[in-house]
């Protein structure tokens, strides 16, 4: 149990963004686990109103941001609201500009700092007067720069600074831990694997049951952004090659090179069998996964694989990539494919489309595997981690 007077601060960089991200889900799960464990949780926030977010893209806002970063001074995080959240407007963009100019993390100070500042993803910021720790979700921009639009040089440089400043480093899979140890000169004792807790509440399950169907039952479902890293183009091509009559439903917003990935529909022999839903409500998403034939998730690179666990929780079979984080998260409860082989993905779709016994076996194995990510277990591990951090002095 965490000391009930212990205060953990988290950055709201991702949870305040529209439509959410995998990091946002992680941040919310972390906050819930810390609060259930007894800690007081505060957030470092920006003004997330639509007007404020829109204004940050103006030329004048960019000029002010550059001037603020150029001063190189500490930003002041002012406590506000009943939760003792901290507000420092545009801090995250200013921090990135500051890092580009000086190559250093932007120091942030507050009159009453928390016990621990837990950055939920690498950001070029540090909180003065407390312990700083950081979660690193993956090294994709460094190891696979061809799959994203982030500068590998910039990311490597920032990660070095972030890890040098952080007392402890949290990763969400052993795969990412090994990547860090192989890529950076850092002691293994400072890196802790903490698989994300994943659960679907009773309330959400009930809401999902009442939600209307947004796609045909028995479809293959893909959940995630439409981008090169996610291998959506090969998935579409494999679906066409498999000759299954089941629909392929792609659920998620546009990402890096989305148009190029979606162009594969033009090569599909039955393009009407591919359905795109850029965004749906959470209950509708859980219902869509629950009524699917299988999750199709042949990603080229991941740090975790949240849709894999969510599919297992509702009894939906999983097709995913062998090895790496997806193989680690799925355990022995998935049909594994070579993500760079359209034939391998197509064969997996064919098997799952026609073989009821295989699907039943994967469903049973999935239920058993999902227990590893039980939120109660995650809560205990989070409490142990924070207790260890505080005891280290």
mmCIF file of C-alpha atoms in Angstrom:
data_model
loop_
_atom_site.group_PDB
_atom_site.id
_atom_site.type_symbol
_atom_site.label_atom_id
_atom_site.label_comp_id
_atom_site.label_asym_id
_atom_site.label_seq_id
_atom_site.Cartn_x
_atom_site.Cartn_y
_atom_site.Cartn_z
ATOM 1 C CA UNK A 1 0.000 0.000 0.000
ATOM 2 C CA UNK A 2 1.259 3.464 -0.889
ATOM 3 C CA UNK A 3 1.599 5.997 1.934
ATOM 4 C CA UNK A 4 -1.740 7.845 1.873
ATOM 5 C CA UNK A 5 0.075 11.158 2.133
ATOM 6 C CA UNK A 6 2.293 10.425 -0.872
ATOM 7 C CA UNK A 7 1.585 12.611 -3.864
ATOM 8 C CA UNK A 8 2.235 11.402 -7.400
ATOM 9 C CA UNK A 9 2.102 13.904 -10.254
ATOM 10 C CA UNK A 10 1.493 12.800 -13.830
ATOM 11 C CA UNK A 11 1.668 14.808 -17.025
ATOM 12 C CA UNK A 12 -1.598 15.303 -18.885
ATOM 13 C CA UNK A 13 0.153 15.699 -22.239
ATOM 14 C CA UNK A 14 -1.859 12.912 -23.858
ATOM 15 C CA UNK A 15 -5.060 12.616 -21.836
ATOM 16 C CA UNK A 16 -6.090 16.164 -22.688
ATOM 17 C CA UNK A 17 -5.737 15.579 -26.427
ATOM 18 C CA UNK A 18 -8.874 14.810 -28.470
ATOM 19 C CA UNK A 19 -9.716 11.170 -29.360
ATOM 20 C CA UNK A 20 -7.055 9.788 -26.999
ATOM 21 C CA UNK A 21 -4.000 7.647 -27.649
ATOM 22 C CA UNK A 22 -2.442 4.478 -26.310
ATOM 23 C CA UNK A 23 -0.357 6.632 -23.992
ATOM 24 C CA UNK A 24 -3.550 8.294 -22.750
ATOM 25 C CA UNK A 25 -4.994 4.894 -21.834
ATOM 26 C CA UNK A 26 -1.760 4.086 -20.055
ATOM 27 C CA UNK A 27 -1.800 7.365 -18.108
ATOM 28 C CA UNK A 28 -5.394 6.867 -16.961
ATOM 29 C CA UNK A 29 -4.717 3.276 -15.886
ATOM 30 C CA UNK A 30 -1.618 4.397 -13.983
ATOM 31 C CA UNK A 31 -3.532 7.183 -12.209
ATOM 32 C CA UNK A 32 -6.365 4.814 -11.261
ATOM 33 C CA UNK A 33 -3.905 2.242 -9.886
ATOM 34 C CA UNK A 34 -2.015 4.853 -7.850
ATOM 35 C CA UNK A 35 -5.218 6.295 -6.379
ATOM 36 C CA UNK A 36 -6.614 2.860 -5.505
ATOM 37 C CA UNK A 37 -3.273 2.133 -3.861
ATOM 38 C CA UNK A 38 -3.701 5.157 -1.591
ATOM 39 C CA UNK A 39 -1.657 7.890 -3.273
ATOM 40 C CA UNK A 40 -2.848 11.399 -4.012
ATOM 41 C CA UNK A 41 -2.663 11.988 -7.770
ATOM 42 C CA UNK A 42 -2.215 15.404 -9.340
ATOM 43 C CA UNK A 43 -1.841 16.319 -13.016
ATOM 44 C CA UNK A 44 0.468 18.771 -14.738
ATOM 45 C CA UNK A 45 -1.885 20.311 -17.288
ATOM 46 C CA UNK A 46 -2.148 22.874 -20.017
ATOM 47 C CA UNK A 47 -5.320 24.755 -20.861
ATOM 48 C CA UNK A 48 -7.106 22.095 -22.933
ATOM 49 C CA UNK A 49 -10.067 24.212 -24.052
ATOM 50 C CA UNK A 50 -10.757 24.139 -27.813
ATOM 51 C CA UNK A 51 -9.985 27.850 -28.043
ATOM 52 C CA UNK A 52 -6.606 27.481 -26.323
ATOM 53 C CA UNK A 53 -5.628 24.439 -28.388
ATOM 54 C CA UNK A 54 -6.572 26.161 -31.645
ATOM 55 C CA UNK A 55 -4.676 29.329 -30.735
ATOM 56 C CA UNK A 56 -1.407 27.427 -30.253
ATOM 57 C CA UNK A 57 -1.123 26.909 -33.998
ATOM 58 C CA UNK A 58 -1.126 30.618 -34.812
ATOM 59 C CA UNK A 59 2.007 32.475 -35.889
ATOM 60 C CA UNK A 60 1.880 34.727 -32.822
ATOM 61 C CA UNK A 61 1.658 31.723 -30.479
ATOM 62 C CA UNK A 62 4.680 30.148 -32.139
ATOM 63 C CA UNK A 63 6.623 33.391 -31.725
ATOM 64 C CA UNK A 64 5.723 33.597 -28.034
ATOM 65 C CA UNK A 65 6.660 29.950 -27.596
ATOM 66 C CA UNK A 66 10.067 30.511 -29.175
ATOM 67 C CA UNK A 67 10.687 33.593 -27.030
ATOM 68 C CA UNK A 68 9.695 31.719 -23.858
ATOM 69 C CA UNK A 69 11.992 28.826 -24.723
ATOM 70 C CA UNK A 70 14.846 31.137 -25.651
ATOM 71 C CA UNK A 71 14.850 32.716 -22.197
ATOM 72 C CA UNK A 72 15.861 29.339 -20.830
ATOM 73 C CA UNK A 73 14.240 30.006 -17.478
ATOM 74 C CA UNK A 74 12.200 27.662 -15.313
ATOM 75 C CA UNK A 75 8.546 27.528 -16.150
ATOM 76 C CA UNK A 76 6.249 27.979 -13.168
ATOM 77 C CA UNK A 77 3.573 25.362 -12.595
ATOM 78 C CA UNK A 78 0.793 26.985 -10.563
ATOM 79 C CA UNK A 79 -1.425 24.768 -8.422
ATOM 80 C CA UNK A 80 -5.081 25.157 -9.186
ATOM 81 C CA UNK A 81 -8.386 23.424 -8.500
ATOM 82 C CA UNK A 82 -9.610 21.020 -5.850
ATOM 83 C CA UNK A 83 -7.284 18.217 -6.953
ATOM 84 C CA UNK A 84 -4.179 20.373 -6.567
ATOM 85 C CA UNK A 85 -3.495 19.936 -10.267
ATOM 86 C CA UNK A 86 -0.766 22.121 -11.748
ATOM 87 C CA UNK A 87 -1.253 24.410 -14.702
ATOM 88 C CA UNK A 88 1.480 25.766 -16.967
ATOM 89 C CA UNK A 89 0.091 26.715 -20.340
ATOM 90 C CA UNK A 90 1.766 25.419 -23.515
ATOM 91 C CA UNK A 91 4.508 23.903 -21.381
ATOM 92 C CA UNK A 92 5.033 20.806 -23.492
ATOM 93 C CA UNK A 93 5.533 22.636 -26.783
ATOM 94 C CA UNK A 94 7.751 25.212 -25.078
ATOM 95 C CA UNK A 95 9.801 22.355 -23.635
ATOM 96 C CA UNK A 96 10.388 20.845 -27.073
ATOM 97 C CA UNK A 97 11.489 24.202 -28.476
ATOM 98 C CA UNK A 98 13.726 24.735 -25.436
ATOM 99 C CA UNK A 99 15.357 21.352 -25.980
ATOM 100 C CA UNK A 100 15.984 22.057 -29.657
ATOM 101 C CA UNK A 101 17.727 25.331 -28.736
ATOM 102 C CA UNK A 102 19.733 24.272 -25.687
ATOM 103 C CA UNK A 103 19.774 20.468 -25.800
ATOM 104 C CA UNK A 104 18.608 20.435 -22.168
ATOM 105 C CA UNK A 105 15.419 19.527 -20.344
ATOM 106 C CA UNK A 106 13.170 22.432 -19.385
ATOM 107 C CA UNK A 107 13.085 22.724 -15.572
ATOM 108 C CA UNK A 108 9.653 23.241 -14.050
ATOM 109 C CA UNK A 109 9.135 24.446 -10.493
ATOM 110 C CA UNK A 110 6.182 24.753 -8.186
ATOM 111 C CA UNK A 111 5.805 26.050 -4.638
ATOM 112 C CA UNK A 112 4.753 22.650 -3.315
ATOM 113 C CA UNK A 113 6.314 19.899 -5.464
ATOM 114 C CA UNK A 114 4.948 16.339 -5.402
ATOM 115 C CA UNK A 115 6.901 13.411 -3.973
ATOM 116 C CA UNK A 116 7.228 11.854 -7.431
ATOM 117 C CA UNK A 117 6.804 13.330 -10.899
ATOM 118 C CA UNK A 118 6.001 10.433 -13.203
ATOM 119 C CA UNK A 119 6.281 11.422 -16.858
ATOM 120 C CA UNK A 120 3.941 9.065 -18.723
ATOM 121 C CA UNK A 121 6.029 9.338 -21.896
ATOM 122 C CA UNK A 122 9.441 10.884 -22.711
ATOM 123 C CA UNK A 123 9.175 14.678 -22.583
ATOM 124 C CA UNK A 124 12.046 17.194 -22.417
ATOM 125 C CA UNK A 125 10.931 18.452 -18.993
ATOM 126 C CA UNK A 126 11.978 17.868 -15.387
ATOM 127 C CA UNK A 127 10.208 18.823 -12.177
ATOM 128 C CA UNK A 128 12.445 20.472 -9.609
ATOM 129 C CA UNK A 129 12.332 19.492 -5.946
ATOM 130 C CA UNK A 130 11.137 15.890 -6.345
ATOM 131 C CA UNK A 131 11.992 12.495 -7.772
ATOM 132 C CA UNK A 132 11.478 12.243 -11.535
ATOM 133 C CA UNK A 133 10.703 8.942 -13.244
ATOM 134 C CA UNK A 134 9.662 8.270 -16.849
ATOM 135 C CA UNK A 135 7.805 5.607 -18.819
ATOM 136 C CA UNK A 136 9.325 4.755 -22.187
ATOM 137 C CA UNK A 137 6.798 2.971 -24.376
ATOM 138 C CA UNK A 138 9.065 2.034 -27.280
ATOM 139 C CA UNK A 139 12.190 2.952 -29.249
ATOM 140 C CA UNK A 140 10.473 2.865 -32.632
ATOM 141 C CA UNK A 141 11.691 6.320 -33.788
ATOM 142 C CA UNK A 142 15.278 5.264 -32.991
ATOM 143 C CA UNK A 143 15.258 1.656 -34.197
ATOM 144 C CA UNK A 144 12.695 1.891 -37.029
ATOM 145 C CA UNK A 145 12.764 5.525 -38.247
ATOM 146 C CA UNK A 146 11.307 4.359 -41.566
ATOM 147 C CA UNK A 147 8.020 3.714 -39.784
ATOM 148 C CA UNK A 148 7.392 7.214 -38.416
ATOM 149 C CA UNK A 149 8.040 10.885 -39.060
ATOM 150 C CA UNK A 150 10.128 11.555 -35.927
ATOM 151 C CA UNK A 151 13.809 12.419 -36.308
ATOM 152 C CA UNK A 152 15.833 9.481 -34.936
ATOM 153 C CA UNK A 153 18.700 11.836 -34.055
ATOM 154 C CA UNK A 154 16.424 14.146 -32.078
ATOM 155 C CA UNK A 155 14.693 11.258 -30.307
ATOM 156 C CA UNK A 156 17.954 9.530 -29.378
ATOM 157 C CA UNK A 157 19.317 12.814 -28.035
ATOM 158 C CA UNK A 158 16.179 13.522 -26.008
ATOM 159 C CA UNK A 159 15.996 9.998 -24.616
ATOM 160 C CA UNK A 160 19.584 10.253 -23.391
ATOM 161 C CA UNK A 161 18.716 13.448 -21.502
ATOM 162 C CA UNK A 162 15.438 12.086 -20.164
ATOM 163 C CA UNK A 163 17.010 8.855 -18.914
ATOM 164 C CA UNK A 164 19.962 10.697 -17.362
ATOM 165 C CA UNK A 165 17.543 12.884 -15.398
ATOM 166 C CA UNK A 166 15.126 10.130 -14.340
ATOM 167 C CA UNK A 167 15.962 8.146 -11.240
ATOM 168 C CA UNK A 168 14.001 5.153 -12.511
ATOM 169 C CA UNK A 169 12.784 4.129 -15.961
ATOM 170 C CA UNK A 170 9.535 2.240 -16.462
ATOM 171 C CA UNK A 171 8.816 0.129 -19.552
ATOM 172 C CA UNK A 172 5.630 -1.704 -20.467
ATOM 173 C CA UNK A 173 7.242 -4.805 -21.936
ATOM 174 C CA UNK A 174 10.473 -6.769 -21.570
ATOM 175 C CA UNK A 175 10.941 -6.279 -25.298
ATOM 176 C CA UNK A 176 11.295 -2.518 -24.810
ATOM 177 C CA UNK A 177 13.569 -3.066 -21.817
ATOM 178 C CA UNK A 178 15.932 -5.143 -23.928
ATOM 179 C CA UNK A 179 15.866 -2.533 -26.708
ATOM 180 C CA UNK A 180 16.941 0.149 -24.229
ATOM 181 C CA UNK A 181 19.724 -1.969 -22.753
ATOM 182 C CA UNK A 182 21.018 -2.754 -26.235
ATOM 183 C CA UNK A 183 20.808 0.843 -27.488
ATOM 184 C CA UNK A 184 21.832 2.985 -24.512
ATOM 185 C CA UNK A 185 24.565 2.677 -21.862
ATOM 186 C CA UNK A 186 22.303 2.320 -18.850
ATOM 187 C CA UNK A 187 22.346 -0.005 -15.858
ATOM 188 C CA UNK A 188 19.663 -2.721 -15.942
ATOM 189 C CA UNK A 189 18.804 -2.084 -12.289
ATOM 190 C CA UNK A 190 17.255 1.260 -13.237
ATOM 191 C CA UNK A 191 14.757 -0.199 -15.735
ATOM 192 C CA UNK A 192 11.553 -1.782 -14.443
ATOM 193 C CA UNK A 193 9.072 -3.709 -16.571
ATOM 194 C CA UNK A 194 5.523 -2.935 -15.524
ATOM 195 C CA UNK A 195 3.005 -4.457 -17.919
ATOM 196 C CA UNK A 196 0.015 -2.177 -18.260
ATOM 197 C CA UNK A 197 -3.101 -3.111 -16.342
ATOM 198 C CA UNK A 198 -6.030 -3.713 -18.682
ATOM 199 C CA UNK A 199 -9.605 -4.238 -17.628
ATOM 200 C CA UNK A 200 -13.132 -3.724 -18.897
ATOM 201 C CA UNK A 201 -15.465 -2.569 -16.149
ATOM 202 C CA UNK A 202 -18.915 -4.005 -15.559
ATOM 203 C CA UNK A 203 -20.409 -0.628 -16.487
ATOM 204 C CA UNK A 204 -18.539 -0.581 -19.793
ATOM 205 C CA UNK A 205 -19.590 -4.144 -20.588
ATOM 206 C CA UNK A 206 -23.223 -3.240 -19.949
ATOM 207 C CA UNK A 207 -22.927 -0.127 -22.098
ATOM 208 C CA UNK A 208 -21.335 -2.226 -24.852
ATOM 209 C CA UNK A 209 -24.232 -4.677 -24.743
ATOM 210 C CA UNK A 210 -26.663 -1.813 -25.253
ATOM 211 C CA UNK A 211 -24.592 -0.085 -27.936
ATOM 212 C CA UNK A 212 -25.721 -0.443 -31.502
ATOM 213 C CA UNK A 213 -23.691 -2.457 -33.977
ATOM 214 C CA UNK A 214 -21.400 -0.276 -36.043
ATOM 215 C CA UNK A 215 -20.054 -3.148 -38.151
ATOM 216 C CA UNK A 216 -21.158 -6.638 -39.140
ATOM 217 C CA UNK A 217 -20.730 -9.372 -36.527
ATOM 218 C CA UNK A 218 -18.155 -11.980 -37.495
ATOM 219 C CA UNK A 219 -15.836 -9.463 -39.149
ATOM 220 C CA UNK A 220 -12.085 -9.222 -38.801
ATOM 221 C CA UNK A 221 -11.373 -6.121 -36.712
ATOM 222 C CA UNK A 222 -8.293 -3.940 -36.711
ATOM 223 C CA UNK A 223 -8.009 -1.318 -33.944
ATOM 224 C CA UNK A 224 -5.400 1.435 -34.052
ATOM 225 C CA UNK A 225 -4.239 4.370 -36.116
ATOM 226 C CA UNK A 226 -3.945 3.887 -39.862
ATOM 227 C CA UNK A 227 -0.205 4.200 -40.349
ATOM 228 C CA UNK A 228 2.809 2.497 -41.848
ATOM 229 C CA UNK A 229 3.997 1.075 -38.533
ATOM 230 C CA UNK A 230 0.715 -0.746 -38.067
ATOM 231 C CA UNK A 231 1.079 -2.586 -41.397
ATOM 232 C CA UNK A 232 -2.454 -1.771 -42.513
ATOM 233 C CA UNK A 233 -1.573 -1.906 -46.226
ATOM 234 C CA UNK A 234 -0.344 -5.492 -46.023
ATOM 235 C CA UNK A 235 -3.349 -6.428 -43.904
ATOM 236 C CA UNK A 236 -5.744 -5.128 -46.557
ATOM 237 C CA UNK A 237 -3.835 -6.929 -49.309
ATOM 238 C CA UNK A 238 -3.766 -10.147 -47.273
ATOM 239 C CA UNK A 239 -7.502 -9.918 -46.659
ATOM 240 C CA UNK A 240 -8.102 -9.726 -50.383
ATOM 241 C CA UNK A 241 -5.726 -12.599 -51.072
ATOM 242 C CA UNK A 242 -7.301 -14.815 -48.388
ATOM 243 C CA UNK A 243 -10.608 -14.927 -50.285
ATOM 244 C CA UNK A 244 -12.554 -14.809 -47.033
ATOM 245 C CA UNK A 245 -16.026 -13.366 -47.378
ATOM 246 C CA UNK A 246 -15.857 -11.841 -43.911
ATOM 247 C CA UNK A 247 -15.553 -8.076 -43.677
ATOM 248 C CA UNK A 248 -12.347 -6.359 -42.650
ATOM 249 C CA UNK A 249 -13.181 -3.391 -40.391
ATOM 250 C CA UNK A 250 -10.465 -0.801 -39.756
ATOM 251 C CA UNK A 251 -11.144 1.288 -36.651
ATOM 252 C CA UNK A 252 -8.872 4.259 -35.977
ATOM 253 C CA UNK A 253 -7.751 7.717 -37.100
ATOM 254 C CA UNK A 254 -5.222 8.616 -39.779
ATOM 255 C CA UNK A 255 -1.554 8.400 -38.838
ATOM 256 C CA UNK A 256 1.789 8.463 -40.651
ATOM 257 C CA UNK A 257 1.362 7.674 -44.369
ATOM 258 C CA UNK A 258 -2.279 6.715 -43.878
ATOM 259 C CA UNK A 259 -3.176 7.498 -47.484
ATOM 260 C CA UNK A 260 -0.452 5.216 -48.787
ATOM 261 C CA UNK A 261 -1.585 2.384 -46.505
ATOM 262 C CA UNK A 262 -5.239 2.782 -47.470
ATOM 263 C CA UNK A 263 -4.343 2.768 -51.172
ATOM 264 C CA UNK A 264 -4.158 -1.032 -50.854
ATOM 265 C CA UNK A 265 -7.948 -1.048 -51.098
ATOM 266 C CA UNK A 266 -7.501 -0.276 -54.785
ATOM 267 C CA UNK A 267 -5.761 -3.654 -55.184
ATOM 268 C CA UNK A 268 -8.388 -5.564 -53.194
ATOM 269 C CA UNK A 269 -10.517 -7.841 -55.422
ATOM 270 C CA UNK A 270 -13.586 -6.943 -53.312
ATOM 271 C CA UNK A 271 -13.008 -3.424 -51.923
ATOM 272 C CA UNK A 272 -16.593 -3.360 -50.632
ATOM 273 C CA UNK A 273 -15.507 -5.898 -48.014
ATOM 274 C CA UNK A 274 -13.217 -3.344 -46.337
ATOM 275 C CA UNK A 275 -14.903 -0.927 -43.950
ATOM 276 C CA UNK A 276 -13.285 2.141 -42.359
ATOM 277 C CA UNK A 277 -14.408 3.771 -39.102
ATOM 278 C CA UNK A 278 -12.113 6.669 -38.143
ATOM 279 C CA UNK A 279 -13.562 6.871 -34.623
ATOM 280 C CA UNK A 280 -16.338 5.347 -32.523
ATOM 281 C CA UNK A 281 -17.460 5.648 -28.906
ATOM 282 C CA UNK A 282 -15.776 3.381 -26.362
ATOM 283 C CA UNK A 283 -18.863 1.156 -25.736
ATOM 284 C CA UNK A 284 -19.268 0.716 -29.502
ATOM 285 C CA UNK A 285 -15.600 -0.255 -29.795
ATOM 286 C CA UNK A 286 -15.898 -2.924 -27.109
ATOM 287 C CA UNK A 287 -19.052 -4.245 -28.771
ATOM 288 C CA UNK A 288 -17.334 -4.324 -32.166
ATOM 289 C CA UNK A 289 -14.411 -6.300 -30.741
ATOM 290 C CA UNK A 290 -16.756 -8.600 -28.811
ATOM 291 C CA UNK A 291 -18.755 -9.544 -31.915
ATOM 292 C CA UNK A 292 -15.742 -9.871 -34.223
ATOM 293 C CA UNK A 293 -14.469 -13.140 -35.613
ATOM 294 C CA UNK A 294 -10.947 -12.116 -34.649
ATOM 295 C CA UNK A 295 -8.678 -9.153 -34.041
ATOM 296 C CA UNK A 296 -6.238 -8.699 -36.948
ATOM 297 C CA UNK A 297 -3.170 -6.889 -35.578
ATOM 298 C CA UNK A 298 -0.064 -7.722 -37.658
ATOM 299 C CA UNK A 299 1.888 -4.629 -36.553
ATOM 300 C CA UNK A 300 5.513 -4.090 -37.591
ATOM 301 C CA UNK A 301 6.528 -2.535 -34.268
ATOM 302 C CA UNK A 302 4.849 -2.093 -30.890
ATOM 303 C CA UNK A 303 5.770 -1.333 -27.318
ATOM 304 C CA UNK A 304 2.798 -3.192 -25.859
ATOM 305 C CA UNK A 305 -0.392 -4.040 -27.783
ATOM 306 C CA UNK A 306 -3.485 -2.870 -25.903
ATOM 307 C CA UNK A 307 -6.034 -4.189 -28.465
ATOM 308 C CA UNK A 308 -4.570 -7.683 -27.982
ATOM 309 C CA UNK A 309 -5.445 -7.776 -24.281
ATOM 310 C CA UNK A 310 -8.808 -6.096 -24.753
ATOM 311 C CA UNK A 311 -9.741 -8.715 -27.358
ATOM 312 C CA UNK A 312 -8.724 -11.526 -25.023
ATOM 313 C CA UNK A 313 -10.834 -10.041 -22.233
ATOM 314 C CA UNK A 314 -14.012 -10.263 -24.335
ATOM 315 C CA UNK A 315 -13.240 -13.680 -25.811
ATOM 316 C CA UNK A 316 -12.190 -12.633 -29.306
ATOM 317 C CA UNK A 317 -9.349 -14.599 -30.964
ATOM 318 C CA UNK A 318 -6.213 -12.685 -31.896
ATOM 319 C CA UNK A 319 -3.990 -12.687 -34.983
ATOM 320 C CA UNK A 320 -0.785 -10.767 -34.397
ATOM 321 C CA UNK A 321 2.939 -10.517 -35.067
ATOM 322 C CA UNK A 322 5.310 -13.172 -33.822
ATOM 323 C CA UNK A 323 8.138 -11.925 -31.619
ATOM 324 C CA UNK A 324 8.725 -8.502 -30.108
ATOM 325 C CA UNK A 325 6.241 -6.889 -27.767
ATOM 326 C CA UNK A 326 3.160 -8.347 -29.489
ATOM 327 C CA UNK A 327 4.499 -11.885 -29.066
ATOM 328 C CA UNK A 328 5.335 -11.161 -25.437
ATOM 329 C CA UNK A 329 1.906 -9.735 -24.639
ATOM 330 C CA UNK A 330 -0.031 -12.450 -26.486
ATOM 331 C CA UNK A 331 1.933 -15.318 -24.942
ATOM 332 C CA UNK A 332 0.625 -18.574 -26.430
ATOM 333 C CA UNK A 333 -2.869 -17.195 -26.971
ATOM 334 C CA UNK A 334 -2.746 -15.944 -30.566
ATOM 335 C CA UNK A 335 -2.256 -16.993 -34.163
ATOM 336 C CA UNK A 336 1.145 -15.575 -35.048
ATOM 337 C CA UNK A 337 2.192 -14.287 -38.465
ATOM 338 C CA UNK A 338 5.232 -12.864 -40.207
ATOM 339 C CA UNK A 339 4.159 -9.220 -40.589
ATOM 340 C CA UNK A 340 6.286 -8.667 -43.683
ATOM 341 C CA UNK A 341 4.689 -11.587 -45.541
ATOM 342 C CA UNK A 342 1.282 -10.968 -47.100
ATOM 343 C CA UNK A 343 0.943 -14.722 -47.613
ATOM 344 C CA UNK A 344 1.534 -15.399 -43.907
ATOM 345 C CA UNK A 345 -1.139 -12.892 -42.882
ATOM 346 C CA UNK A 346 -3.537 -14.183 -45.534
ATOM 347 C CA UNK A 347 -3.113 -17.784 -44.354
ATOM 348 C CA UNK A 348 -3.831 -16.726 -40.787
ATOM 349 C CA UNK A 349 -7.007 -14.954 -41.864
ATOM 350 C CA UNK A 350 -8.092 -18.028 -43.841
ATOM 351 C CA UNK A 351 -7.582 -20.327 -40.850
ATOM 352 C CA UNK A 352 -9.384 -18.074 -38.417
ATOM 353 C CA UNK A 353 -12.187 -17.450 -40.898
ATOM 354 C CA UNK A 354 -13.008 -21.134 -41.358
ATOM 355 C CA UNK A 355 -11.753 -23.029 -38.289
ATOM 356 C CA UNK A 356 -14.231 -22.791 -35.404
ATOM 357 C CA UNK A 357 -12.219 -25.164 -33.209
ATOM 358 C CA UNK A 358 -9.111 -23.009 -33.615
ATOM 359 C CA UNK A 359 -11.063 -19.916 -32.634
ATOM 360 C CA UNK A 360 -12.486 -21.649 -29.572
ATOM 361 C CA UNK A 361 -8.986 -22.726 -28.501
ATOM 362 C CA UNK A 362 -7.612 -19.211 -28.898
ATOM 363 C CA UNK A 363 -10.568 -17.762 -27.006
ATOM 364 C CA UNK A 364 -9.930 -20.041 -24.034
ATOM 365 C CA UNK A 365 -6.201 -19.348 -24.121
ATOM 366 C CA UNK A 366 -6.912 -15.636 -24.367
ATOM 367 C CA UNK A 367 -9.051 -15.590 -21.237
ATOM 368 C CA UNK A 368 -6.234 -17.291 -19.328
ATOM 369 C CA UNK A 369 -3.565 -14.956 -20.711
ATOM 370 C CA UNK A 370 -5.547 -11.792 -19.928
ATOM 371 C CA UNK A 371 -5.335 -12.573 -16.198
ATOM 372 C CA UNK A 372 -1.662 -11.486 -16.328
ATOM 373 C CA UNK A 373 -2.830 -7.917 -16.988
ATOM 374 C CA UNK A 374 -5.497 -7.830 -14.269
ATOM 375 C CA UNK A 375 -5.838 -4.264 -12.895
ATOM 376 C CA UNK A 376 -5.688 -5.502 -9.275
ATOM 377 C CA UNK A 377 -2.330 -7.138 -9.943
ATOM 378 C CA UNK A 378 -1.167 -3.978 -11.691
ATOM 379 C CA UNK A 379 -2.265 -1.878 -8.713
ATOM 380 C CA UNK A 380 -0.071 -3.924 -6.365
ATOM 381 C CA UNK A 381 2.915 -3.626 -8.675
ATOM 382 C CA UNK A 382 2.479 0.132 -9.010
ATOM 383 C CA UNK A 383 2.288 0.476 -5.214
ATOM 384 C CA UNK A 384 5.445 -1.618 -4.807
ATOM 385 C CA UNK A 385 7.244 0.481 -7.412
ATOM 386 C CA UNK A 386 6.440 3.822 -5.789
ATOM 387 C CA UNK A 387 7.302 2.449 -2.338
ATOM 388 C CA UNK A 388 10.655 1.284 -3.682
ATOM 389 C CA UNK A 389 11.326 4.660 -5.300
ATOM 390 C CA UNK A 390 10.652 6.486 -2.024
ATOM 391 C CA UNK A 391 12.792 4.071 -0.016
ATOM 392 C CA UNK A 392 15.753 4.635 -2.316
ATOM 393 C CA UNK A 393 16.228 8.056 -0.731
#
